[in-house]
């Protein structure tokens, strides 16, 4: 009986402290994310709330093509991203591919379109982006997403050499990583 009393005492004394600590950690994470330093043009509109943060690891796939304004000059152009998406615990929760599309393991998807971009502070990395949802599918974590930020990019930039007439339509993959923040409208 004494053991039960000790357990009961500890439970009622410690449980509220654990709940408070968990709430504090969640509020602290929300605060840190809300304080993300992004250029003004990459901030989401008011009335949005962060619903998911993921890290992406994969490649940016480029294709050698003639420039639109000068068919005698060639450049590497983005064909598609290909990356896995991971939560804060390192668990794979989805994938990122052409569209650009983010698809969660729960079947939900969001397809985005670029609203604005800014150079990455890391000069050898692809730009940071603000994207707006073009379409959503399913009933999961991405089904109501309205805005996506791509930040903290590493790598992924197209090479500046190796693309000429003899390499037309050839492809190459460049490793990259980034963080994606997904936002929904506040109900």
mmCIF file of C-alpha atoms in Angstrom:
data_model
loop_
_atom_site.group_PDB
_atom_site.id
_atom_site.type_symbol
_atom_site.label_atom_id
_atom_site.label_comp_id
_atom_site.label_asym_id
_atom_site.label_seq_id
_atom_site.Cartn_x
_atom_site.Cartn_y
_atom_site.Cartn_z
ATOM 1 C CA UNK A 1 0.000 0.000 0.000
ATOM 2 C CA UNK A 2 2.856 2.348 0.740
ATOM 3 C CA UNK A 3 4.224 1.872 -2.766
ATOM 4 C CA UNK A 4 0.899 2.899 -4.261
ATOM 5 C CA UNK A 5 0.800 5.986 -2.077
ATOM 6 C CA UNK A 6 4.306 6.963 -3.194
ATOM 7 C CA UNK A 7 3.364 6.360 -6.806
ATOM 8 C CA UNK A 8 0.144 8.334 -6.463
ATOM 9 C CA UNK A 9 1.954 11.180 -4.739
ATOM 10 C CA UNK A 10 4.680 11.304 -7.397
ATOM 11 C CA UNK A 11 2.150 11.058 -10.180
ATOM 12 C CA UNK A 12 0.033 13.945 -8.927
ATOM 13 C CA UNK A 13 3.036 16.084 -8.078
ATOM 14 C CA UNK A 14 5.182 15.359 -11.121
ATOM 15 C CA UNK A 15 2.585 14.937 -13.881
ATOM 16 C CA UNK A 16 1.547 18.628 -13.943
ATOM 17 C CA UNK A 17 5.218 19.579 -14.087
ATOM 18 C CA UNK A 18 5.779 17.261 -17.059
ATOM 19 C CA UNK A 19 2.748 18.653 -18.867
ATOM 20 C CA UNK A 20 3.956 22.198 -18.227
ATOM 21 C CA UNK A 21 7.434 21.296 -19.490
ATOM 22 C CA UNK A 22 6.000 19.751 -22.669
ATOM 23 C CA UNK A 23 3.875 22.855 -23.255
ATOM 24 C CA UNK A 24 6.891 25.064 -22.675
ATOM 25 C CA UNK A 25 8.957 23.061 -25.166
ATOM 26 C CA UNK A 26 6.202 23.294 -27.776
ATOM 27 C CA UNK A 27 5.769 27.045 -27.205
ATOM 28 C CA UNK A 28 9.538 27.491 -27.341
ATOM 29 C CA UNK A 29 9.704 25.607 -30.662
ATOM 30 C CA UNK A 30 6.841 27.714 -32.083
ATOM 31 C CA UNK A 31 8.630 30.854 -30.891
ATOM 32 C CA UNK A 32 11.947 29.823 -32.456
ATOM 33 C CA UNK A 33 10.266 28.992 -35.749
ATOM 34 C CA UNK A 34 8.306 32.244 -35.719
ATOM 35 C CA UNK A 35 11.583 34.080 -35.228
ATOM 36 C CA UNK A 36 13.090 32.483 -38.344
ATOM 37 C CA UNK A 37 15.088 35.187 -40.048
ATOM 38 C CA UNK A 38 13.861 35.390 -43.610
ATOM 39 C CA UNK A 39 13.827 38.307 -46.015
ATOM 40 C CA UNK A 40 10.624 40.341 -45.937
ATOM 41 C CA UNK A 41 9.493 38.991 -49.342
ATOM 42 C CA UNK A 42 9.587 35.392 -48.003
ATOM 43 C CA UNK A 43 7.347 35.965 -44.994
ATOM 44 C CA UNK A 44 3.949 34.288 -45.068
ATOM 45 C CA UNK A 45 0.870 36.525 -45.004
ATOM 46 C CA UNK A 46 -0.791 37.218 -41.666
ATOM 47 C CA UNK A 47 -3.444 34.745 -40.642
ATOM 48 C CA UNK A 48 -1.219 31.698 -41.244
ATOM 49 C CA UNK A 49 0.004 29.227 -38.658
ATOM 50 C CA UNK A 50 2.907 26.835 -38.877
ATOM 51 C CA UNK A 51 1.672 23.240 -39.030
ATOM 52 C CA UNK A 52 4.749 21.262 -40.083
ATOM 53 C CA UNK A 53 8.519 21.667 -40.307
ATOM 54 C CA UNK A 54 10.539 19.108 -42.243
ATOM 55 C CA UNK A 55 14.092 18.690 -43.405
ATOM 56 C CA UNK A 56 14.733 17.494 -46.927
ATOM 57 C CA UNK A 57 17.715 15.543 -48.238
ATOM 58 C CA UNK A 58 18.012 14.698 -51.896
ATOM 59 C CA UNK A 59 18.978 16.082 -55.270
ATOM 60 C CA UNK A 60 18.086 18.823 -57.691
ATOM 61 C CA UNK A 61 17.940 17.286 -61.186
ATOM 62 C CA UNK A 62 19.112 19.533 -64.023
ATOM 63 C CA UNK A 63 18.890 19.143 -67.795
ATOM 64 C CA UNK A 64 21.134 20.783 -70.382
ATOM 65 C CA UNK A 65 19.034 22.953 -72.705
ATOM 66 C CA UNK A 66 19.393 25.846 -75.114
ATOM 67 C CA UNK A 67 18.582 29.215 -73.566
ATOM 68 C CA UNK A 68 15.103 30.480 -74.443
ATOM 69 C CA UNK A 69 16.393 33.873 -75.565
ATOM 70 C CA UNK A 70 19.458 32.532 -77.449
ATOM 71 C CA UNK A 71 19.321 29.016 -78.948
ATOM 72 C CA UNK A 72 23.102 29.101 -79.527
ATOM 73 C CA UNK A 73 23.827 29.286 -75.784
ATOM 74 C CA UNK A 74 23.137 26.475 -73.327
ATOM 75 C CA UNK A 75 22.497 26.210 -69.603
ATOM 76 C CA UNK A 76 21.546 23.705 -66.913
ATOM 77 C CA UNK A 77 17.839 24.153 -66.121
ATOM 78 C CA UNK A 78 15.958 22.608 -63.224
ATOM 79 C CA UNK A 79 13.960 19.574 -64.269
ATOM 80 C CA UNK A 80 12.781 18.423 -60.830
ATOM 81 C CA UNK A 81 13.736 17.973 -57.205
ATOM 82 C CA UNK A 82 13.904 14.500 -55.676
ATOM 83 C CA UNK A 83 14.175 14.355 -51.894
ATOM 84 C CA UNK A 84 13.005 12.555 -48.794
ATOM 85 C CA UNK A 85 11.289 14.539 -46.045
ATOM 86 C CA UNK A 86 12.077 13.991 -42.359
ATOM 87 C CA UNK A 87 10.453 15.210 -39.154
ATOM 88 C CA UNK A 88 12.352 16.563 -36.132
ATOM 89 C CA UNK A 89 12.885 13.007 -34.855
ATOM 90 C CA UNK A 90 14.558 11.914 -38.096
ATOM 91 C CA UNK A 91 11.596 9.796 -39.212
ATOM 92 C CA UNK A 92 10.874 9.792 -42.944
ATOM 93 C CA UNK A 93 7.425 11.326 -43.356
ATOM 94 C CA UNK A 94 7.243 11.820 -47.115
ATOM 95 C CA UNK A 95 8.880 12.832 -50.367
ATOM 96 C CA UNK A 96 9.374 15.874 -52.580
ATOM 97 C CA UNK A 97 9.330 15.718 -56.378
ATOM 98 C CA UNK A 98 8.358 17.497 -59.617
ATOM 99 C CA UNK A 99 5.505 19.937 -59.499
ATOM 100 C CA UNK A 100 6.961 20.984 -57.059
ATOM 101 C CA UNK A 101 5.031 18.452 -54.970
ATOM 102 C CA UNK A 102 5.348 17.439 -51.336
ATOM 103 C CA UNK A 103 3.665 14.108 -50.554
ATOM 104 C CA UNK A 104 3.295 12.790 -47.013
ATOM 105 C CA UNK A 105 3.271 9.111 -46.097
ATOM 106 C CA UNK A 106 -0.392 9.622 -45.115
ATOM 107 C CA UNK A 107 -1.209 10.252 -48.815
ATOM 108 C CA UNK A 108 -1.804 13.995 -48.553
ATOM 109 C CA UNK A 109 -0.105 16.260 -51.102
ATOM 110 C CA UNK A 110 0.479 19.901 -51.801
ATOM 111 C CA UNK A 111 1.662 21.300 -55.133
ATOM 112 C CA UNK A 112 3.198 24.748 -54.927
ATOM 113 C CA UNK A 113 4.122 27.636 -57.172
ATOM 114 C CA UNK A 114 6.898 30.104 -56.451
ATOM 115 C CA UNK A 115 5.672 33.472 -55.161
ATOM 116 C CA UNK A 116 9.086 34.950 -54.368
ATOM 117 C CA UNK A 117 12.718 34.037 -53.906
ATOM 118 C CA UNK A 118 15.835 35.323 -52.197
ATOM 119 C CA UNK A 119 19.474 34.374 -52.477
ATOM 120 C CA UNK A 120 20.634 31.950 -49.833
ATOM 121 C CA UNK A 121 23.140 33.371 -47.346
ATOM 122 C CA UNK A 122 25.218 30.368 -48.453
ATOM 123 C CA UNK A 123 26.410 31.436 -51.921
ATOM 124 C CA UNK A 124 26.860 27.833 -53.096
ATOM 125 C CA UNK A 125 23.245 26.923 -52.254
ATOM 126 C CA UNK A 126 19.965 27.162 -54.126
ATOM 127 C CA UNK A 127 17.756 30.157 -53.282
ATOM 128 C CA UNK A 128 15.282 30.375 -50.429
ATOM 129 C CA UNK A 129 11.654 30.407 -51.593
ATOM 130 C CA UNK A 130 8.133 31.295 -50.606
ATOM 131 C CA UNK A 131 5.619 29.118 -52.422
ATOM 132 C CA UNK A 132 1.839 29.260 -52.486
ATOM 133 C CA UNK A 133 -0.293 26.135 -52.793
ATOM 134 C CA UNK A 134 -1.755 25.525 -56.260
ATOM 135 C CA UNK A 135 -3.547 22.370 -55.189
ATOM 136 C CA UNK A 136 -3.961 20.010 -52.253
ATOM 137 C CA UNK A 137 -5.039 16.361 -52.063
ATOM 138 C CA UNK A 138 -5.924 13.880 -49.362
ATOM 139 C CA UNK A 139 -6.764 14.206 -45.690
ATOM 140 C CA UNK A 140 -3.408 14.470 -43.947
ATOM 141 C CA UNK A 141 -0.671 16.861 -42.927
ATOM 142 C CA UNK A 142 -0.383 18.578 -46.336
ATOM 143 C CA UNK A 143 -4.103 18.669 -47.223
ATOM 144 C CA UNK A 144 -4.723 22.248 -45.991
ATOM 145 C CA UNK A 145 -1.292 23.807 -46.547
ATOM 146 C CA UNK A 146 -1.480 27.285 -48.112
ATOM 147 C CA UNK A 147 2.166 28.437 -47.993
ATOM 148 C CA UNK A 148 5.573 26.771 -47.962
ATOM 149 C CA UNK A 149 8.947 28.308 -47.139
ATOM 150 C CA UNK A 150 12.190 26.709 -48.333
ATOM 151 C CA UNK A 151 15.042 27.939 -46.134
ATOM 152 C CA UNK A 152 18.444 26.908 -44.770
ATOM 153 C CA UNK A 153 19.472 25.476 -48.121
ATOM 154 C CA UNK A 154 22.785 23.686 -48.617
ATOM 155 C CA UNK A 155 24.088 22.809 -52.086
ATOM 156 C CA UNK A 156 21.816 22.049 -55.010
ATOM 157 C CA UNK A 157 23.024 24.770 -57.369
ATOM 158 C CA UNK A 158 23.387 23.983 -61.055
ATOM 159 C CA UNK A 159 26.945 23.866 -62.356
ATOM 160 C CA UNK A 160 28.082 26.768 -64.494
ATOM 161 C CA UNK A 161 30.031 24.546 -66.913
ATOM 162 C CA UNK A 162 29.542 21.313 -68.827
ATOM 163 C CA UNK A 163 26.395 22.253 -70.713
ATOM 164 C CA UNK A 164 26.820 22.847 -74.445
ATOM 165 C CA UNK A 165 25.310 21.701 -77.753
ATOM 166 C CA UNK A 166 26.983 18.287 -77.498
ATOM 167 C CA UNK A 167 25.375 17.705 -74.081
ATOM 168 C CA UNK A 168 21.843 18.817 -75.024
ATOM 169 C CA UNK A 169 19.204 16.975 -72.952
ATOM 170 C CA UNK A 170 21.792 15.310 -70.716
ATOM 171 C CA UNK A 171 20.924 15.325 -67.034
ATOM 172 C CA UNK A 172 22.804 15.552 -63.772
ATOM 173 C CA UNK A 173 21.837 15.483 -60.120
ATOM 174 C CA UNK A 174 23.239 17.853 -57.508
ATOM 175 C CA UNK A 175 22.904 17.000 -53.799
ATOM 176 C CA UNK A 176 21.010 19.451 -51.620
ATOM 177 C CA UNK A 177 19.323 19.780 -48.259
ATOM 178 C CA UNK A 178 16.909 22.335 -46.882
ATOM 179 C CA UNK A 179 14.163 22.962 -44.369
ATOM 180 C CA UNK A 180 10.557 23.352 -45.445
ATOM 181 C CA UNK A 181 7.971 25.125 -43.295
ATOM 182 C CA UNK A 182 4.299 24.445 -44.095
ATOM 183 C CA UNK A 183 1.544 26.901 -43.116
ATOM 184 C CA UNK A 184 -2.257 26.757 -42.998
ATOM 185 C CA UNK A 185 -4.791 29.530 -42.631
ATOM 186 C CA UNK A 186 -5.804 30.097 -39.028
ATOM 187 C CA UNK A 187 -9.393 28.814 -38.634
#
